[in-house]
Amino acid sequence: MNGGDARTLANGLLLSTILRIVFMICQRYEYVNCDFTISSGIYGSNFFALTGFHGFHVTVGIIGLGVCWTRSLMGNTYFGKGAGCDCFIWY
């Protein structure tokens, strides 16, 4: 990111965001077609709690990487302004 190709960064961020969205679509499909509910006991509540927190984590990542992608298209990712993008890439 620092001194690299901005176009490559933008393409990588876009691909990562698309894959995260595909994951969320698959997770929604899993929720809808699941044979148990959150009230099905400890296994159901654990499943929905863990995958729900992970889904929240992925959603925050989609938003953050979307902001980084927009900044990379504007060429606004050089040292001193790219720290937020560095954090979201690691997130």
PDB file of N, CA and C in Angstrom:
ATOM      1  N   MET A   1       0.822  -1.177   0.000  1.00  0.00           N
ATOM      2  CA  MET A   1       0.000   0.000   0.000  1.00  0.00           C
ATOM      3  C   MET A   1       0.870   1.246   0.000  1.00  0.00           C
ATOM      4  N   ASN A   2       1.911   1.248   0.745  1.00  0.00           N
ATOM      5  CA  ASN A   2       2.822   2.390   0.763  1.00  0.00           C
ATOM      6  C   ASN A   2       3.841   2.219  -0.351  1.00  0.00           C
ATOM      7  N   GLY A   3       3.670   2.953  -1.425  1.00  0.00           N
ATOM      8  CA  GLY A   3       4.584   2.872  -2.547  1.00  0.00           C
ATOM      9  C   GLY A   3       4.200   1.814  -3.560  1.00  0.00           C
ATOM     10  N   GLY A   4       3.105   1.084  -3.346  1.00  0.00           N
ATOM     11  CA  GLY A   4       2.675   0.060  -4.282  1.00  0.00           C
ATOM     12  C   GLY A   4       1.759   0.631  -5.346  1.00  0.00           C
ATOM     13  N   ASP A   5       1.262  -0.256  -6.168  1.00  0.00           N
ATOM     14  CA  ASP A   5       0.375   0.130  -7.253  1.00  0.00           C
ATOM     15  C   ASP A   5      -1.041   0.325  -6.713  1.00  0.00           C
ATOM     16  N   ALA A   6      -1.587   1.519  -6.885  1.00  0.00           N
ATOM     17  CA  ALA A   6      -2.923   1.832  -6.359  1.00  0.00           C
ATOM     18  C   ALA A   6      -3.998   1.011  -7.063  1.00  0.00           C
ATOM     19  N   ARG A   7      -3.806   0.717  -8.343  1.00  0.00           N
ATOM     20  CA  ARG A   7      -4.800  -0.060  -9.089  1.00  0.00           C
ATOM     21  C   ARG A   7      -4.857  -1.499  -8.572  1.00  0.00           C
ATOM     22  N   THR A   8      -3.696  -2.071  -8.284  1.00  0.00           N
ATOM     23  CA  THR A   8      -3.652  -3.424  -7.729  1.00  0.00           C
ATOM     24  C   THR A   8      -4.325  -3.462  -6.364  1.00  0.00           C
ATOM     25  N   LEU A   9      -4.088  -2.446  -5.555  1.00  0.00           N
ATOM     26  CA  LEU A   9      -4.746  -2.345  -4.253  1.00  0.00           C
ATOM     27  C   LEU A   9      -6.255  -2.280  -4.426  1.00  0.00           C
ATOM     28  N   ALA A  10      -6.728  -1.436  -5.333  1.00  0.00           N
ATOM     29  CA  ALA A  10      -8.167  -1.296  -5.558  1.00  0.00           C
ATOM     30  C   ALA A  10      -8.779  -2.615  -6.026  1.00  0.00           C
ATOM     31  N   ASN A  11      -8.101  -3.315  -6.929  1.00  0.00           N
ATOM     32  CA  ASN A  11      -8.616  -4.597  -7.418  1.00  0.00           C
ATOM     33  C   ASN A  11      -8.658  -5.640  -6.303  1.00  0.00           C
ATOM     34  N   GLY A  12      -7.629  -5.686  -5.471  1.00  0.00           N
ATOM     35  CA  GLY A  12      -7.608  -6.626  -4.353  1.00  0.00           C
ATOM     36  C   GLY A  12      -8.702  -6.344  -3.335  1.00  0.00           C
ATOM     37  N   LEU A  13      -8.915  -5.073  -3.039  1.00  0.00           N
ATOM     38  CA  LEU A  13      -9.973  -4.704  -2.093  1.00  0.00           C
ATOM     39  C   LEU A  13     -11.351  -5.028  -2.655  1.00  0.00           C
ATOM     40  N   LEU A  14     -11.540  -4.791  -3.953  1.00  0.00           N
ATOM     41  CA  LEU A  14     -12.822  -5.104  -4.583  1.00  0.00           C
ATOM     42  C   LEU A  14     -13.076  -6.609  -4.553  1.00  0.00           C
ATOM     43  N   LEU A  15     -12.075  -7.405  -4.901  1.00  0.00           N
ATOM     44  CA  LEU A  15     -12.230  -8.859  -4.875  1.00  0.00           C
ATOM     45  C   LEU A  15     -12.536  -9.350  -3.463  1.00  0.00           C
ATOM     46  N   SER A  16     -11.842  -8.831  -2.483  1.00  0.00           N
ATOM     47  CA  SER A  16     -12.072  -9.215  -1.096  1.00  0.00           C
ATOM     48  C   SER A  16     -13.493  -8.866  -0.652  1.00  0.00           C
ATOM     49  N   THR A  17     -13.963  -7.699  -1.034  1.00  0.00           N
ATOM     50  CA  THR A  17     -15.316  -7.279  -0.668  1.00  0.00           C
ATOM     51  C   THR A  17     -16.361  -8.158  -1.342  1.00  0.00           C
ATOM     52  N   ILE A  18     -16.149  -8.498  -2.608  1.00  0.00           N
ATOM     53  CA  ILE A  18     -17.084  -9.375  -3.314  1.00  0.00           C
ATOM     54  C   ILE A  18     -17.144 -10.742  -2.634  1.00  0.00           C
ATOM     55  N   LEU A  19     -15.993 -11.285  -2.259  1.00  0.00           N
ATOM     56  CA  LEU A  19     -15.974 -12.584  -1.586  1.00  0.00           C
ATOM     57  C   LEU A  19     -16.669 -12.525  -0.231  1.00  0.00           C
ATOM     58  N   ARG A  20     -16.540 -11.428   0.473  1.00  0.00           N
ATOM     59  CA  ARG A  20     -17.236 -11.278   1.757  1.00  0.00           C
ATOM     60  C   ARG A  20     -18.744 -11.219   1.555  1.00  0.00           C
ATOM     61  N   ILE A  21     -19.178 -10.538   0.518  1.00  0.00           N
ATOM     62  CA  ILE A  21     -20.614 -10.468   0.234  1.00  0.00           C
ATOM     63  C   ILE A  21     -21.150 -11.843  -0.142  1.00  0.00           C
ATOM     64  N   VAL A  22     -20.400 -12.600  -0.938  1.00  0.00           N
ATOM     65  CA  VAL A  22     -20.801 -13.967  -1.282  1.00  0.00           C
ATOM     66  C   VAL A  22     -20.906 -14.813  -0.011  1.00  0.00           C
ATOM     67  N   PHE A  23     -19.958 -14.654   0.911  1.00  0.00           N
ATOM     68  CA  PHE A  23     -20.021 -15.376   2.180  1.00  0.00           C
ATOM     69  C   PHE A  23     -21.300 -15.037   2.933  1.00  0.00           C
ATOM     70  N   MET A  24     -21.652 -13.761   2.982  1.00  0.00           N
ATOM     71  CA  MET A  24     -22.852 -13.353   3.711  1.00  0.00           C
ATOM     72  C   MET A  24     -24.113 -13.925   3.061  1.00  0.00           C
ATOM     73  N   ILE A  25     -24.140 -14.002   1.735  1.00  0.00           N
ATOM     74  CA  ILE A  25     -25.281 -14.606   1.038  1.00  0.00           C
ATOM     75  C   ILE A  25     -25.381 -16.090   1.392  1.00  0.00           C
ATOM     76  N   CYS A  26     -24.247 -16.782   1.399  1.00  0.00           N
ATOM     77  CA  CYS A  26     -24.235 -18.203   1.773  1.00  0.00           C
ATOM     78  C   CYS A  26     -24.656 -18.391   3.226  1.00  0.00           C
ATOM     79  N   GLN A  27     -24.236 -17.499   4.098  1.00  0.00           N
ATOM     80  CA  GLN A  27     -24.612 -17.590   5.508  1.00  0.00           C
ATOM     81  C   GLN A  27     -26.112 -17.376   5.677  1.00  0.00           C
ATOM     82  N   ARG A  28     -26.675 -16.451   4.940  1.00  0.00           N
ATOM     83  CA  ARG A  28     -28.124 -16.234   4.996  1.00  0.00           C
ATOM     84  C   ARG A  28     -28.870 -17.480   4.530  1.00  0.00           C
ATOM     85  N   TYR A  29     -28.389 -18.095   3.460  1.00  0.00           N
ATOM     86  CA  TYR A  29     -28.990 -19.337   2.973  1.00  0.00           C
ATOM     87  C   TYR A  29     -28.945 -20.407   4.066  1.00  0.00           C
ATOM     88  N   GLU A  30     -27.822 -20.500   4.749  1.00  0.00           N
ATOM     89  CA  GLU A  30     -27.666 -21.477   5.833  1.00  0.00           C
ATOM     90  C   GLU A  30     -28.661 -21.197   6.961  1.00  0.00           C
ATOM     91  N   TYR A  31     -28.840 -19.942   7.309  1.00  0.00           N
ATOM     92  CA  TYR A  31     -29.788 -19.586   8.368  1.00  0.00           C
ATOM     93  C   TYR A  31     -31.215 -19.970   7.983  1.00  0.00           C
ATOM     94  N   VAL A  32     -31.606 -19.671   6.749  1.00  0.00           N
ATOM     95  CA  VAL A  32     -32.979 -19.921   6.304  1.00  0.00           C
ATOM     96  C   VAL A  32     -33.269 -21.420   6.234  1.00  0.00           C
ATOM     97  N   ASN A  33     -32.309 -22.210   5.800  1.00  0.00           N
ATOM     98  CA  ASN A  33     -32.531 -23.642   5.593  1.00  0.00           C
ATOM     99  C   ASN A  33     -32.036 -24.516   6.744  1.00  0.00           C
ATOM    100  N   CYS A  34     -31.759 -23.915   7.872  1.00  0.00           N
ATOM    101  CA  CYS A  34     -31.261 -24.654   9.028  1.00  0.00           C
ATOM    102  C   CYS A  34     -32.410 -25.441   9.672  1.00  0.00           C
ATOM    103  N   ASP A  35     -32.109 -26.653  10.140  1.00  0.00           N
ATOM    104  CA  ASP A  35     -33.141 -27.502  10.742  1.00  0.00           C
ATOM    105  C   ASP A  35     -33.408 -27.188  12.208  1.00  0.00           C
ATOM    106  N   PHE A  36     -32.661 -26.276  12.789  1.00  0.00           N
ATOM    107  CA  PHE A  36     -32.866 -25.937  14.191  1.00  0.00           C
ATOM    108  C   PHE A  36     -32.948 -24.422  14.338  1.00  0.00           C
ATOM    109  N   THR A  37     -33.404 -23.986  15.505  1.00  0.00           N
ATOM    110  CA  THR A  37     -33.564 -22.556  15.767  1.00  0.00           C
ATOM    111  C   THR A  37     -32.677 -22.159  16.940  1.00  0.00           C
ATOM    112  N   ILE A  38     -32.702 -20.880  17.242  1.00  0.00           N
ATOM    113  CA  ILE A  38     -31.913 -20.377  18.368  1.00  0.00           C
ATOM    114  C   ILE A  38     -32.428 -20.931  19.698  1.00  0.00           C
ATOM    115  N   SER A  39     -33.697 -21.346  19.723  1.00  0.00           N
ATOM    116  CA  SER A  39     -34.271 -21.894  20.956  1.00  0.00           C
ATOM    117  C   SER A  39     -34.234 -23.422  20.980  1.00  0.00           C
ATOM    118  N   SER A  40     -33.429 -24.030  20.119  1.00  0.00           N
ATOM    119  CA  SER A  40     -33.334 -25.495  20.059  1.00  0.00           C
ATOM    120  C   SER A  40     -32.363 -26.080  21.076  1.00  0.00           C
ATOM    121  N   GLY A  41     -31.968 -25.304  22.032  1.00  0.00           N
ATOM    122  CA  GLY A  41     -31.036 -25.796  23.040  1.00  0.00           C
ATOM    123  C   GLY A  41     -29.682 -25.126  22.902  1.00  0.00           C
ATOM    124  N   ILE A  42     -28.714 -25.694  23.583  1.00  0.00           N
ATOM    125  CA  ILE A  42     -27.388 -25.088  23.646  1.00  0.00           C
ATOM    126  C   ILE A  42     -26.703 -25.074  22.278  1.00  0.00           C
ATOM    127  N   TYR A  43     -26.913 -26.095  21.477  1.00  0.00           N
ATOM    128  CA  TYR A  43     -26.249 -26.146  20.179  1.00  0.00           C
ATOM    129  C   TYR A  43     -26.813 -25.104  19.217  1.00  0.00           C
ATOM    130  N   GLY A  44     -28.115 -24.964  19.209  1.00  0.00           N
ATOM    131  CA  GLY A  44     -28.731 -23.950  18.359  1.00  0.00           C
ATOM    132  C   GLY A  44     -28.351 -22.544  18.774  1.00  0.00           C
ATOM    133  N   SER A  45     -28.376 -22.280  20.073  1.00  0.00           N
ATOM    134  CA  SER A  45     -28.029 -20.934  20.537  1.00  0.00           C
ATOM    135  C   SER A  45     -26.553 -20.637  20.306  1.00  0.00           C
ATOM    136  N   ASN A  46     -25.679 -21.629  20.501  1.00  0.00           N
ATOM    137  CA  ASN A  46     -24.257 -21.422  20.216  1.00  0.00           C
ATOM    138  C   ASN A  46     -24.008 -21.182  18.734  1.00  0.00           C
ATOM    139  N   PHE A  47     -24.667 -21.965  17.889  1.00  0.00           N
ATOM    140  CA  PHE A  47     -24.497 -21.801  16.445  1.00  0.00           C
ATOM    141  C   PHE A  47     -24.875 -20.390  16.019  1.00  0.00           C
ATOM    142  N   PHE A  48     -26.058 -19.948  16.423  1.00  0.00           N
ATOM    143  CA  PHE A  48     -26.519 -18.629  15.996  1.00  0.00           C
ATOM    144  C   PHE A  48     -25.725 -17.500  16.644  1.00  0.00           C
ATOM    145  N   ALA A  49     -25.286 -17.684  17.872  1.00  0.00           N
ATOM    146  CA  ALA A  49     -24.477 -16.644  18.523  1.00  0.00           C
ATOM    147  C   ALA A  49     -23.116 -16.513  17.844  1.00  0.00           C
ATOM    148  N   LEU A  50     -22.434 -17.620  17.628  1.00  0.00           N
ATOM    149  CA  LEU A  50     -21.098 -17.571  17.029  1.00  0.00           C
ATOM    150  C   LEU A  50     -21.138 -17.098  15.581  1.00  0.00           C
ATOM    151  N   THR A  51     -22.053 -17.651  14.795  1.00  0.00           N
ATOM    152  CA  THR A  51     -22.120 -17.222  13.394  1.00  0.00           C
ATOM    153  C   THR A  51     -22.681 -15.810  13.278  1.00  0.00           C
ATOM    154  N   GLY A  52     -23.518 -15.411  14.227  1.00  0.00           N
ATOM    155  CA  GLY A  52     -24.021 -14.036  14.227  1.00  0.00           C
ATOM    156  C   GLY A  52     -22.919 -13.027  14.504  1.00  0.00           C
ATOM    157  N   PHE A  53     -22.079 -13.319  15.499  1.00  0.00           N
ATOM    158  CA  PHE A  53     -20.943 -12.429  15.772  1.00  0.00           C
ATOM    159  C   PHE A  53     -19.966 -12.404  14.604  1.00  0.00           C
ATOM    160  N   HIS A  54     -19.751 -13.552  13.984  1.00  0.00           N
ATOM    161  CA  HIS A  54     -18.858 -13.588  12.826  1.00  0.00           C
ATOM    162  C   HIS A  54     -19.466 -12.804  11.664  1.00  0.00           C
ATOM    163  N   GLY A  55     -20.780 -12.926  11.472  1.00  0.00           N
ATOM    164  CA  GLY A  55     -21.450 -12.147  10.432  1.00  0.00           C
ATOM    165  C   GLY A  55     -21.336 -10.652  10.678  1.00  0.00           C
ATOM    166  N   PHE A  56     -21.430 -10.244  11.942  1.00  0.00           N
ATOM    167  CA  PHE A  56     -21.250  -8.831  12.281  1.00  0.00           C
ATOM    168  C   PHE A  56     -19.833  -8.385  11.952  1.00  0.00           C
ATOM    169  N   HIS A  57     -18.851  -9.226  12.289  1.00  0.00           N
ATOM    170  CA  HIS A  57     -17.447  -8.936  11.993  1.00  0.00           C
ATOM    171  C   HIS A  57     -17.242  -8.777  10.480  1.00  0.00           C
ATOM    172  N   VAL A  58     -17.833  -9.659   9.705  1.00  0.00           N
ATOM    173  CA  VAL A  58     -17.701  -9.584   8.245  1.00  0.00           C
ATOM    174  C   VAL A  58     -18.394  -8.336   7.708  1.00  0.00           C
ATOM    175  N   THR A  59     -19.551  -7.987   8.253  1.00  0.00           N
ATOM    176  CA  THR A  59     -20.267  -6.787   7.811  1.00  0.00           C
ATOM    177  C   THR A  59     -19.444  -5.529   8.064  1.00  0.00           C
ATOM    178  N   VAL A  60     -18.836  -5.429   9.239  1.00  0.00           N
ATOM    179  CA  VAL A  60     -17.966  -4.283   9.532  1.00  0.00           C
ATOM    180  C   VAL A  60     -16.790  -4.266   8.561  1.00  0.00           C
ATOM    181  N   GLY A  61     -16.251  -5.443   8.250  1.00  0.00           N
ATOM    182  CA  GLY A  61     -15.161  -5.528   7.279  1.00  0.00           C
ATOM    183  C   GLY A  61     -15.578  -5.085   5.894  1.00  0.00           C
ATOM    184  N   ILE A  62     -16.790  -5.433   5.477  1.00  0.00           N
ATOM    185  CA  ILE A  62     -17.299  -5.004   4.168  1.00  0.00           C
ATOM    186  C   ILE A  62     -17.371  -3.485   4.114  1.00  0.00           C
ATOM    187  N   ILE A  63     -17.892  -2.884   5.161  1.00  0.00           N
ATOM    188  CA  ILE A  63     -18.003  -1.420   5.199  1.00  0.00           C
ATOM    189  C   ILE A  63     -16.618  -0.778   5.198  1.00  0.00           C
ATOM    190  N   GLY A  64     -15.735  -1.270   6.058  1.00  0.00           N
ATOM    191  CA  GLY A  64     -14.391  -0.695   6.149  1.00  0.00           C
ATOM    192  C   GLY A  64     -13.603  -0.843   4.865  1.00  0.00           C
ATOM    193  N   LEU A  65     -13.646  -2.028   4.258  1.00  0.00           N
ATOM    194  CA  LEU A  65     -12.918  -2.223   3.007  1.00  0.00           C
ATOM    195  C   LEU A  65     -13.560  -1.458   1.858  1.00  0.00           C
ATOM    196  N   GLY A  66     -14.867  -1.230   1.944  1.00  0.00           N
ATOM    197  CA  GLY A  66     -15.514  -0.379   0.944  1.00  0.00           C
ATOM    198  C   GLY A  66     -14.995   1.048   1.004  1.00  0.00           C
ATOM    199  N   VAL A  67     -14.800   1.540   2.222  1.00  0.00           N
ATOM    200  CA  VAL A  67     -14.218   2.879   2.392  1.00  0.00           C
ATOM    201  C   VAL A  67     -12.782   2.895   1.875  1.00  0.00           C
ATOM    202  N   CYS A  68     -12.014   1.859   2.210  1.00  0.00           N
ATOM    203  CA  CYS A  68     -10.621   1.781   1.724  1.00  0.00           C
ATOM    204  C   CYS A  68     -10.578   1.693   0.206  1.00  0.00           C
ATOM    205  N   TRP A  69     -11.502   0.937  -0.376  1.00  0.00           N
ATOM    206  CA  TRP A  69     -11.560   0.810  -1.836  1.00  0.00           C
ATOM    207  C   TRP A  69     -11.836   2.167  -2.475  1.00  0.00           C
ATOM    208  N   THR A  70     -12.796   2.909  -1.911  1.00  0.00           N
ATOM    209  CA  THR A  70     -13.106   4.243  -2.427  1.00  0.00           C
ATOM    210  C   THR A  70     -11.895   5.158  -2.314  1.00  0.00           C
ATOM    211  N   ARG A  71     -11.206   5.103  -1.172  1.00  0.00           N
ATOM    212  CA  ARG A  71     -10.004   5.929  -0.994  1.00  0.00           C
ATOM    213  C   ARG A  71      -8.902   5.530  -1.967  1.00  0.00           C
ATOM    214  N   SER A  72      -8.776   4.237  -2.254  1.00  0.00           N
ATOM    215  CA  SER A  72      -7.728   3.804  -3.177  1.00  0.00           C
ATOM    216  C   SER A  72      -8.026   4.273  -4.595  1.00  0.00           C
ATOM    217  N   LEU A  73      -9.294   4.343  -4.967  1.00  0.00           N
ATOM    218  CA  LEU A  73      -9.650   4.856  -6.294  1.00  0.00           C
ATOM    219  C   LEU A  73      -9.336   6.342  -6.416  1.00  0.00           C
ATOM    220  N   MET A  74      -9.412   7.054  -5.300  1.00  0.00           N
ATOM    221  CA  MET A  74      -9.104   8.487  -5.302  1.00  0.00           C
ATOM    222  C   MET A  74      -7.612   8.738  -5.137  1.00  0.00           C
ATOM    223  N   GLY A  75      -6.819   7.670  -4.953  1.00  0.00           N
ATOM    224  CA  GLY A  75      -5.381   7.820  -4.773  1.00  0.00           C
ATOM    225  C   GLY A  75      -5.005   8.375  -3.421  1.00  0.00           C
ATOM    226  N   ASN A  76      -5.814   8.097  -2.417  1.00  0.00           N
ATOM    227  CA  ASN A  76      -5.650   8.690  -1.093  1.00  0.00           C
ATOM    228  C   ASN A  76      -5.180   7.638  -0.084  1.00  0.00           C
ATOM    229  N   THR A  77      -4.131   6.869  -0.445  1.00  0.00           N
ATOM    230  CA  THR A  77      -3.701   5.787   0.431  1.00  0.00           C
ATOM    231  C   THR A  77      -2.223   5.850   0.775  1.00  0.00           C
ATOM    232  N   TYR A  78      -1.581   6.971   0.572  1.00  0.00           N
ATOM    233  CA  TYR A  78      -0.156   7.058   0.869  1.00  0.00           C
ATOM    234  C   TYR A  78       0.078   7.155   2.366  1.00  0.00           C
ATOM    235  N   PHE A  79       1.336   7.015   2.772  1.00  0.00           N
ATOM    236  CA  PHE A  79       1.690   6.971   4.190  1.00  0.00           C
ATOM    237  C   PHE A  79       1.175   8.208   4.914  1.00  0.00           C
ATOM    238  N   GLY A  80       0.557   7.983   6.029  1.00  0.00           N
ATOM    239  CA  GLY A  80      -0.003   9.073   6.822  1.00  0.00           C
ATOM    240  C   GLY A  80      -1.503   9.180   6.625  1.00  0.00           C
ATOM    241  N   LYS A  81      -1.998   8.734   5.466  1.00  0.00           N
ATOM    242  CA  LYS A  81      -3.435   8.735   5.223  1.00  0.00           C
ATOM    243  C   LYS A  81      -3.966   7.321   5.062  1.00  0.00           C
ATOM    244  N   GLY A  82      -3.084   6.351   4.988  1.00  0.00           N
ATOM    245  CA  GLY A  82      -3.514   4.981   4.771  1.00  0.00           C
ATOM    246  C   GLY A  82      -3.569   4.133   6.024  1.00  0.00           C
ATOM    247  N   ALA A  83      -3.362   4.727   7.187  1.00  0.00           N
ATOM    248  CA  ALA A  83      -3.343   3.942   8.425  1.00  0.00           C
ATOM    249  C   ALA A  83      -4.694   3.284   8.681  1.00  0.00           C
ATOM    250  N   GLY A  84      -5.775   3.983   8.386  1.00  0.00           N
ATOM    251  CA  GLY A  84      -7.101   3.401   8.556  1.00  0.00           C
ATOM    252  C   GLY A  84      -7.308   2.199   7.659  1.00  0.00           C
ATOM    253  N   CYS A  85      -6.832   2.297   6.424  1.00  0.00           N
ATOM    254  CA  CYS A  85      -6.934   1.166   5.501  1.00  0.00           C
ATOM    255  C   CYS A  85      -6.062   0.010   5.967  1.00  0.00           C
ATOM    256  N   ASP A  86      -4.873   0.315   6.473  1.00  0.00           N
ATOM    257  CA  ASP A  86      -4.012  -0.739   7.019  1.00  0.00           C
ATOM    258  C   ASP A  86      -4.736  -1.486   8.139  1.00  0.00           C
ATOM    259  N   CYS A  87      -5.395  -0.747   8.997  1.00  0.00           N
ATOM    260  CA  CYS A  87      -6.115  -1.370  10.113  1.00  0.00           C
ATOM    261  C   CYS A  87      -7.245  -2.259   9.613  1.00  0.00           C
ATOM    262  N   PHE A  88      -8.007  -1.799   8.634  1.00  0.00           N
ATOM    263  CA  PHE A  88      -9.114  -2.612   8.131  1.00  0.00           C
ATOM    264  C   PHE A  88      -8.635  -3.805   7.333  1.00  0.00           C
ATOM    265  N   ILE A  89      -7.509  -3.675   6.653  1.00  0.00           N
ATOM    266  CA  ILE A  89      -6.967  -4.829   5.940  1.00  0.00           C
ATOM    267  C   ILE A  89      -6.579  -5.918   6.941  1.00  0.00           C
ATOM    268  N   TRP A  90      -5.995  -5.540   8.062  1.00  0.00           N
ATOM    269  CA  TRP A  90      -5.659  -6.515   9.097  1.00  0.00           C
ATOM    270  C   TRP A  90      -6.897  -7.009   9.831  1.00  0.00           C
ATOM    271  N   TYR A  91      -7.932  -6.175   9.942  1.00  0.00           N
ATOM    272  CA  TYR A  91      -9.163  -6.558  10.617  1.00  0.00           C
ATOM    273  C   TYR A  91      -9.819  -7.700   9.875  1.00  0.00           C
TER     274      TYR A  91
END
